[in-house]
XYZ file of C-alpha atoms in Angstrom:
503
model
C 99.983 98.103 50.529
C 99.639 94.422 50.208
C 99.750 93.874 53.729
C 96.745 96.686 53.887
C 94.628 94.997 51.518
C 95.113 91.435 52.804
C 93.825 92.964 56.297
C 90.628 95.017 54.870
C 90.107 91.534 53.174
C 89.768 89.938 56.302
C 87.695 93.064 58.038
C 85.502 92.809 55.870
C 84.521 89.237 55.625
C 84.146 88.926 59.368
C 87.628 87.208 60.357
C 89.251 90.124 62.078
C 87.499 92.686 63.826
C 88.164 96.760 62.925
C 89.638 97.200 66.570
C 92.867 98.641 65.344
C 94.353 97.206 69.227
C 96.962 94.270 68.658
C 100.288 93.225 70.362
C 102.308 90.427 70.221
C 104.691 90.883 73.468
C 102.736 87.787 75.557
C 104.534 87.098 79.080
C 104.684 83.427 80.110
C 102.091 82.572 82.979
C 100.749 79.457 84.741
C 97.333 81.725 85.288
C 94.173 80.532 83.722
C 92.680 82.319 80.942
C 89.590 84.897 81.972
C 86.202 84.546 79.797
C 83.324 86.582 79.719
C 80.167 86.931 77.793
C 78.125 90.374 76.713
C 75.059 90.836 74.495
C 75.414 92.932 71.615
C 73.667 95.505 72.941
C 76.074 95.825 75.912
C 73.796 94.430 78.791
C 76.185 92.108 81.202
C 74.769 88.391 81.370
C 75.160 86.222 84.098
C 78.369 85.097 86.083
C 80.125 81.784 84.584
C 82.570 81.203 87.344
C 81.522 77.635 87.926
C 81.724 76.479 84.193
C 85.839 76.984 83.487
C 87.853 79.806 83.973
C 86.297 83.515 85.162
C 85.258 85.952 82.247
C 85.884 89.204 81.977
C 84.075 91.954 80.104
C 86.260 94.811 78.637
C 90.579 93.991 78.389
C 92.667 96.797 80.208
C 95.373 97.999 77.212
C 98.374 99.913 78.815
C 98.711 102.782 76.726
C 102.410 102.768 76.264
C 101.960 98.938 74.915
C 99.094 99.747 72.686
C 99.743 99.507 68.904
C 98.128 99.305 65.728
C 97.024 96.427 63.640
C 99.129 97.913 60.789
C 101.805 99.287 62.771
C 102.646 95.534 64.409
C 102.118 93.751 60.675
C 104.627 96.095 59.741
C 107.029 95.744 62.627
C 106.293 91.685 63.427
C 106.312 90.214 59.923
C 106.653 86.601 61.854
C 103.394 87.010 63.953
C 101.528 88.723 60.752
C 102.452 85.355 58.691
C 101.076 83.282 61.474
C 97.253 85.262 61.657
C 97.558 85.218 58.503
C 98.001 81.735 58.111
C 95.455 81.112 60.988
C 92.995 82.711 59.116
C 93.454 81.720 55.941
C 93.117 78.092 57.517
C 89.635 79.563 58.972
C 88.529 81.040 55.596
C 88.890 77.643 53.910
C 87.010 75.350 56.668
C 84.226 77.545 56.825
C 81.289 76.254 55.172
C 78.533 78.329 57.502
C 78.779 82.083 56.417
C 79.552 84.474 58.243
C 79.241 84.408 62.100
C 76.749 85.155 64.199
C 79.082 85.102 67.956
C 82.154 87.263 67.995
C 84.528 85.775 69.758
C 87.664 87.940 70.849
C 91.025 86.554 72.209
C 93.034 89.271 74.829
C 96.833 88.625 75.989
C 97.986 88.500 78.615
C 97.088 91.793 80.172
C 95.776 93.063 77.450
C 98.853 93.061 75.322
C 97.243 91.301 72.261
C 93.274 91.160 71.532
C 91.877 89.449 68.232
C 88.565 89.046 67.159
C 86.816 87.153 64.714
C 82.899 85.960 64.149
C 82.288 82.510 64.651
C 79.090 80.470 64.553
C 76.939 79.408 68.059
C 76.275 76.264 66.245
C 79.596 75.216 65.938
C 80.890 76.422 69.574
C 77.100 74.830 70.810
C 78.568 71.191 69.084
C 81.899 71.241 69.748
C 82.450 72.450 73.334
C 81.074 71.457 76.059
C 82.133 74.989 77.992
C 79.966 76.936 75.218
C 77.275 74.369 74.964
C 76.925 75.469 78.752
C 77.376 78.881 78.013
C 75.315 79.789 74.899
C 72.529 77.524 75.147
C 69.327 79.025 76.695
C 70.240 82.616 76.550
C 67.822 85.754 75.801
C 66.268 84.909 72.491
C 66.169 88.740 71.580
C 69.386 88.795 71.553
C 70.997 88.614 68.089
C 74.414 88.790 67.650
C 76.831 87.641 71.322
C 79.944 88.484 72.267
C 82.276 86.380 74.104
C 85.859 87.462 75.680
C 88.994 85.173 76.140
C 91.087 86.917 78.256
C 94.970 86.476 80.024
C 95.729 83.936 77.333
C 99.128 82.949 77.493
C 99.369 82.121 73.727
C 96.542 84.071 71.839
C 97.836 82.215 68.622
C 97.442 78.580 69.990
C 93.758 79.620 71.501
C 92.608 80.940 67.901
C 93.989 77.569 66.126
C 92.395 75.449 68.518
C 88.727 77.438 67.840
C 89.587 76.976 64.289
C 90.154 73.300 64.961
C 86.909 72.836 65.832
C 85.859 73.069 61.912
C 88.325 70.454 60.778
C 86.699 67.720 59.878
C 89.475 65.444 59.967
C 91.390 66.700 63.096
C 94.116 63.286 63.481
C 95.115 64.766 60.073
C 95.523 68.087 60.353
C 97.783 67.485 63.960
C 100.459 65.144 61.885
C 101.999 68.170 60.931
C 102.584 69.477 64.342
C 105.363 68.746 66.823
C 104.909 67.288 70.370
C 105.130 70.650 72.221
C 102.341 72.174 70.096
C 99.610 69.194 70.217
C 100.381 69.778 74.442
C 99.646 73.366 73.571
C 95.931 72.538 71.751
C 95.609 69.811 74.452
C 95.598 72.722 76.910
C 93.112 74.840 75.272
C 91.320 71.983 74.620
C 90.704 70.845 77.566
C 89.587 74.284 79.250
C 87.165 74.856 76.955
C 85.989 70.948 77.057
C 86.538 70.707 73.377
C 85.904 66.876 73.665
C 87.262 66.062 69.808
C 89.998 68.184 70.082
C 91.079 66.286 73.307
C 90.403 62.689 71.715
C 92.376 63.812 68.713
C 95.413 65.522 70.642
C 95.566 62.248 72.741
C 95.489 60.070 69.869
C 98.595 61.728 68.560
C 100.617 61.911 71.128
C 99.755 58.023 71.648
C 101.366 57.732 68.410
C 104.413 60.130 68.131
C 107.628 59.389 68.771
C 109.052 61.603 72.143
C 112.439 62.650 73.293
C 113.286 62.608 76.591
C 112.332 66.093 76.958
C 108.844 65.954 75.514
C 108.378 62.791 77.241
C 108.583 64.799 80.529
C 106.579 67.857 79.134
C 104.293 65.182 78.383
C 104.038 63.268 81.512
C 103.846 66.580 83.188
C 101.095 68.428 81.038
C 99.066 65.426 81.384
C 99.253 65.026 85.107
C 98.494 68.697 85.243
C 95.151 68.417 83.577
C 93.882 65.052 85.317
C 92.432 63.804 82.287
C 92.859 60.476 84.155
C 91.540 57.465 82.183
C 91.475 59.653 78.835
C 94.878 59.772 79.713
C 96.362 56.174 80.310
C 96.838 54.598 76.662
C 99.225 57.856 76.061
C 100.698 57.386 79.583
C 101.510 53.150 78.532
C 104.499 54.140 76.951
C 106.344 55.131 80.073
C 104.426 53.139 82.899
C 102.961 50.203 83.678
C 101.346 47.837 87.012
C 103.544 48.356 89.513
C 106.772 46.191 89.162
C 107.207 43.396 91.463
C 111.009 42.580 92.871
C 110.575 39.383 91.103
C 109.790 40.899 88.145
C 112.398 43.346 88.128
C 115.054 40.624 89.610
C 114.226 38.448 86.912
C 114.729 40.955 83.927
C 117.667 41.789 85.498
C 119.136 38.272 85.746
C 118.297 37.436 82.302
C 120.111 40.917 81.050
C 123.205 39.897 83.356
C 123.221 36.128 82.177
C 123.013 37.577 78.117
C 126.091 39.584 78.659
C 128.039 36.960 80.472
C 127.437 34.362 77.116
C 127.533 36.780 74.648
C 129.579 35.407 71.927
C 130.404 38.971 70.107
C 133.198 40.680 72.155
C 132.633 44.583 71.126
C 128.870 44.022 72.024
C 129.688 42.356 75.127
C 131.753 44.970 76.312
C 128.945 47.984 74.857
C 126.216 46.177 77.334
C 128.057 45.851 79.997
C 128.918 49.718 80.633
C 125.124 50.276 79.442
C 123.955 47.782 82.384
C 126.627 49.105 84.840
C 125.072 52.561 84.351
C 121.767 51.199 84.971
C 122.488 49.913 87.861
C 124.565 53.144 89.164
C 121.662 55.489 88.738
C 119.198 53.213 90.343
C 121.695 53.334 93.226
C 121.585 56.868 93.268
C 117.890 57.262 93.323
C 116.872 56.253 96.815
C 113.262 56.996 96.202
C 113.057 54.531 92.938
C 115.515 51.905 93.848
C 114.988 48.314 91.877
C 114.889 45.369 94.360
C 117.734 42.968 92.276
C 118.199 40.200 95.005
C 121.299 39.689 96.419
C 120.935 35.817 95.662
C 120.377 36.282 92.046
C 123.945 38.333 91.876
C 125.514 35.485 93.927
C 124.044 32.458 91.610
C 125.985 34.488 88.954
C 129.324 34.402 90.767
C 128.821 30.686 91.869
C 127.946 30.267 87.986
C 131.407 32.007 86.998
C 133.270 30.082 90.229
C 132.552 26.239 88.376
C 133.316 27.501 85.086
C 136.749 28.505 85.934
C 137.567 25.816 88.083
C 136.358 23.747 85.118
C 138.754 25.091 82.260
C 141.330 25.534 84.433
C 141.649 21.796 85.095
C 140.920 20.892 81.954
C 143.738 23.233 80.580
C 145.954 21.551 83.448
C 145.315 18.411 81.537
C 145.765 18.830 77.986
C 148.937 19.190 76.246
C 150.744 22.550 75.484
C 150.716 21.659 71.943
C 147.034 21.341 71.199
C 145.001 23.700 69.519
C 142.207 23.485 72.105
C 144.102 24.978 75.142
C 144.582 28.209 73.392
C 140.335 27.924 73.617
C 140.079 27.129 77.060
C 142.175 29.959 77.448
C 139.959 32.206 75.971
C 137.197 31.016 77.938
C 138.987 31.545 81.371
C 139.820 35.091 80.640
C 135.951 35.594 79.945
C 134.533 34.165 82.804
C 137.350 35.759 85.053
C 135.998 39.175 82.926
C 132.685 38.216 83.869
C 133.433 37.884 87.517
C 135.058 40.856 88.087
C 131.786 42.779 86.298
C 129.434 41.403 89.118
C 131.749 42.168 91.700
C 132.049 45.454 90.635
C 128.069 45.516 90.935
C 127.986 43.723 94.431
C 130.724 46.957 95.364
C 128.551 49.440 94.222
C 125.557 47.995 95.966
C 127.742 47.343 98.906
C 127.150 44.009 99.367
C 130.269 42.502 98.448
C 131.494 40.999 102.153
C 130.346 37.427 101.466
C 132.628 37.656 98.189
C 135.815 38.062 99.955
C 134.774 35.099 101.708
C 133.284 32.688 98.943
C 137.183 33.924 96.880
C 139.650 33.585 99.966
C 138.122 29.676 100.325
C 138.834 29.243 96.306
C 141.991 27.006 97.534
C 141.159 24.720 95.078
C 141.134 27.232 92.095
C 144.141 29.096 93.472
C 146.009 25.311 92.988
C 145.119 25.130 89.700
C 145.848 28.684 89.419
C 149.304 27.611 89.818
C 149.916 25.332 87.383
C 149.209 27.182 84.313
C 151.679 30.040 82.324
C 150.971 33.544 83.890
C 149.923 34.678 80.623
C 146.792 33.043 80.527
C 145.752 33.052 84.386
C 146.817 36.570 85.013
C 143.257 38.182 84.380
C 142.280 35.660 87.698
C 144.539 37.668 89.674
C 142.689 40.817 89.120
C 139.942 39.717 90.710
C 141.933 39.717 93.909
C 143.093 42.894 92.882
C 139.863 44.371 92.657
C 139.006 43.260 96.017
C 142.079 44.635 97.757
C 140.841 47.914 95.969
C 137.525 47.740 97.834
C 138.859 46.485 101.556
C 141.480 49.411 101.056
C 139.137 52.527 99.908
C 136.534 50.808 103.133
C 134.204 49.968 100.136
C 133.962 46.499 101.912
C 134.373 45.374 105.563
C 134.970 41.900 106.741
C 136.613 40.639 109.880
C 140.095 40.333 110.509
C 139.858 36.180 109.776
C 138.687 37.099 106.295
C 140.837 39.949 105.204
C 144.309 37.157 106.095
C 142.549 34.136 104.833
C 142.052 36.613 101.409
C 145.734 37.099 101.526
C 146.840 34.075 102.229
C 145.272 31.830 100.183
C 145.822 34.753 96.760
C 148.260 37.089 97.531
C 151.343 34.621 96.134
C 149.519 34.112 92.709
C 148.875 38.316 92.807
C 152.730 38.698 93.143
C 153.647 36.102 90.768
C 150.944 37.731 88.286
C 151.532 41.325 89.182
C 154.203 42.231 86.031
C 152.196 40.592 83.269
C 148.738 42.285 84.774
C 150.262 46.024 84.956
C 152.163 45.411 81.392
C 149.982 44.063 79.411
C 146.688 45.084 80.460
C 146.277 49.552 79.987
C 143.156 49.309 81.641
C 145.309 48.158 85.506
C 146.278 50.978 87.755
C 149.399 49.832 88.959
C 149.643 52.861 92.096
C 145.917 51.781 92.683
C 146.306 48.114 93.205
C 149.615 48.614 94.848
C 148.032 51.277 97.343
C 144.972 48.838 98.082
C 147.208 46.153 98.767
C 149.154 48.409 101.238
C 146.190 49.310 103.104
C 144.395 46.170 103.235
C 147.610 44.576 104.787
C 147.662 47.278 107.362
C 144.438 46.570 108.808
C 145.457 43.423 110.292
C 146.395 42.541 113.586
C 150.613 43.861 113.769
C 151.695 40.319 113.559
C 150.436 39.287 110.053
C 151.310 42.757 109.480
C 155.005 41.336 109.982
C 154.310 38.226 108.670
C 153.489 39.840 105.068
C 155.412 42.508 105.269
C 158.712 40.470 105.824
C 157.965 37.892 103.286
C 156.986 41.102 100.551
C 160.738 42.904 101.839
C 162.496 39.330 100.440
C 160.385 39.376 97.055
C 161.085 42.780 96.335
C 165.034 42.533 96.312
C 164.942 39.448 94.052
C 161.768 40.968 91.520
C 162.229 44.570 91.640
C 159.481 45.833 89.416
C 158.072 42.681 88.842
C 156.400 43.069 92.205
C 153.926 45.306 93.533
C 155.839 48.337 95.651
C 154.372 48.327 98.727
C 156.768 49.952 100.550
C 154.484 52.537 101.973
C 152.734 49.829 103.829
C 156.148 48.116 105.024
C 157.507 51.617 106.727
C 153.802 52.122 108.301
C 154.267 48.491 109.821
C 158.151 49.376 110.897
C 156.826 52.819 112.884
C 154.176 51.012 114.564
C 156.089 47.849 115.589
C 159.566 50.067 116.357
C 159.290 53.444 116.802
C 155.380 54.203 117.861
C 154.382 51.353 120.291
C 151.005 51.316 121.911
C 150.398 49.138 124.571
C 147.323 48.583 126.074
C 147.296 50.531 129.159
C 145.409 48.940 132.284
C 141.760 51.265 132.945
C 141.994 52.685 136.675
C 139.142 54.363 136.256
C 136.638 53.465 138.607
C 133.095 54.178 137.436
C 130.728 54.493 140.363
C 126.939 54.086 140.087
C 124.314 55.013 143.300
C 120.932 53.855 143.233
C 118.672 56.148 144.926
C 115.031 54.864 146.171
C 112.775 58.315 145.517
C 110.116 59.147 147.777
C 106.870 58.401 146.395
């Protein structure tokens, strides 16, 4: 009975119309909402297909979907409260009377009509689609009717009418989330509502997003080419087009920040966050940040001197002293450091000049030698690393490159091997060991031998202690022993005729 009184209530002071007809089972749709406009006393008035969306006169109801206004307050207590709310909303910002235009609102295909009278003067001020509509019409006409049909929300299309008496609309939108404000946006901006537009931009300039409503966002605005309107909201996720420089030089000065950072847990929590950045900007060929080659480099020449540095200043000071333990410290860093842009220049698949710049490190490999394998050991991953790459084809060099890598760091890999596997969780021992194997099998069958032999000798006196390779040494053995290829002479004779052709 309540619900029956509330409802006469709003029959009778003009907010609901006596058409029992009302639905609430709205399919989704992309289709634009159909409006028409009829006198009161029936006669059609003229076509408003150029001014917004078509109109349409009378809403088809299926009569297997057609319900009372009662029967669906009764059954769809959820949509009732929202009307009711809706109108109540209506009642209180309406200063004018009662209306003189009744406006109806029709579902999508007729599954939901409202009505309720609003005033011409209001529509006349506040929309620019009306204000084209209403103004000028027969003067002998009274009382107009106007029909807003295939809605695909009939509930955000009555609160955005009722919008247009707020007097404070930023206010009254604080309350609502992202998706609706998109939603009045919508309505807004097919009627030309031009506050409600302002006022739905304005507050999605100011609310915070999620990812997801930042793409409904991006997407609903590009949709309705509001175009400058548009651009303060759109600030927050574009800008001028980046330059390479500018990109290369944000990058640079993230990379360098890392490299110094002083706190070790935040160090390490930047560095996976940057390494992601730059994996899905790898992945997305169409978007792809221009970070020059010569910036990554500076880095590793950067990390090269600061090595070499502690490490012969380590050679030089006494066991005993405090400030080795320091230098220590620092070595491990900037050998950390290294490895994190080479992992980069892998990824981006310009690592080949690496192998290079590290097999001519004879210098640092020295000095490498003269310290206790418990501090240098993290220098020998680096070499690791790379026989990783060569080995899964991640890198290609030349022949010249791949030996002078071995030769000039594969002793200090050996010596370093049992201290890098044991003490360090994060070293694949089958991994490095397999890279090893294959980058010594891509040489010429003589260094093969040369390697190979030298690795057989180790392995007897260090067991464990040095990498297994014996995969690797039984490859070598088939191909040198057992599976010989010798070039065979070509006999083939390859004949070519040149013919003059008759002109």
């Amino acid at each position: 009975m309540a619900s029956e009184r509330e409802v006469s209530r709003m029959i009778k002071q003009g907010f609901l119309s006596s058409d029992p007809t009302l639905s609430f089972n709205l399919p989704s749709s992309t289709t634009p909402p159909r409006m028409k406009m009829v006198s009161n006393n029936g006669r059609s008035n003229r076509s408003l297909n150029s001014l917004s969306p078509p109109y349409t006169t009378t809403p088809v109801y299926p009569d297997n979907q057609t319900q009372t206004l009662f029967q669906i307050m009764s059954e769809e207590p959820s949509h009732q409260s929202k009307i009711s709310k809706i109108m109540k909303e209506f009642e209180d910002l309406n200063c004018y009377g009662r209306g003189d235009v009744r406006l109806t609102v029709i579902g999508k295909d007729g599954h939901a009509q409202i009505s309720m009278d609003v005033h011409k003067r209001v529509l006349l001020e506040k929309s620019g689609f009306f204000r084209d509509s209403l103004k000028g019409r027969d003067q002998g006409v009274v009382v107009q009717s106007v029909e807003i049909s295939d809605c695909d929300d009939v509930e955000v299309y009555l609160e955005t009418l009722v919008l247009m008496y707020s007097h404070d609309l930023k206010r009254r939108l604080m309350d609502e989330d992202v998706s609706k404000v998109l939603a009045f946006l919508k309505v807004s901006a097919d009627i030309m509502f031009e506050t409600g537009i302002v006022s739905c931009l304005e507050c999605l300039e100011a609310m915070p997003w999620s990812e997801d409503e930042e793409e409904k966002v991006v997407t609903q605005l590009g949709h309705l080419q509001l175009c400058d309107l548009a651009a303060e909201v759109l600030q927050r996720v574009s800008s001028e087009p980046s330059t390479s420089t500018r990109a290369n030089d944000i990058f640079l000065r993230l990379l360098s920040g890392v490299m110094q950072a002083k706190d070790d847990k935040a160090r390490r929590e930047m560095k996976t966050l940057i390494s992601r950045f730059f994996r899905e900007n790898s992945s997305d060929h169409g978007n792809r940040l221009d970070v020059s080659k010569d910036s990554l480099y500076s880095l590793c020449y950067r990390c090269l001197s600061s090595l070499t540095l502690c490490l012969s200043e380590v050679t030089g000071i006494d066991d005993c002293r405090v400030d080795r333990g320091v230098l220590m410290a620092q070595v491990a860093q900037e050998a950390e450091n290294m490895r994190w842009i080479v992992d980069i220049l892998i990824d981006r698949k310009i690592g080949d000049e690496f192998v290079k710049l590290w097999a001519d490190q004879k210098e640092l490999a020295l000095l490498h030698s003269r310290i206790p394998t418990m501090y240098r050991h993290e220098i020998s991953k680096i070499t690791a690393q790379l026989c990783i790459a060569i080995g899964r084809g991640h890198i290609l060099v030349p022949k010249d490159c791949r030996f002078s890598l071995l030769s000039t760091w594969l002793e200090a890999l050996y010596e370093d091997f049992a201290w890098m596997t044991r003490s360090c969780r994060s070293v694949d021992k089958k991994l490095v060991e397999d890279g090893l194997s294959q980058t010594i099998l891509t040489l010429p069958l003589l260094q093969q031998q040369t390697i190979l032999l030298t690795w057989f000798d180790r392995f007897l006196s260090k067991g464990d202690d040095c990498p297994n390779i014996q995969k690797a040494f039984e490859v070598w053995w088939r191909r040198a022993f057992i599976r010989q290829h010798a070039a065979e002479p070509d006999n083939s004779h390859l004949q070519i005729t040149v013919c003059d052709h008759p002109n």
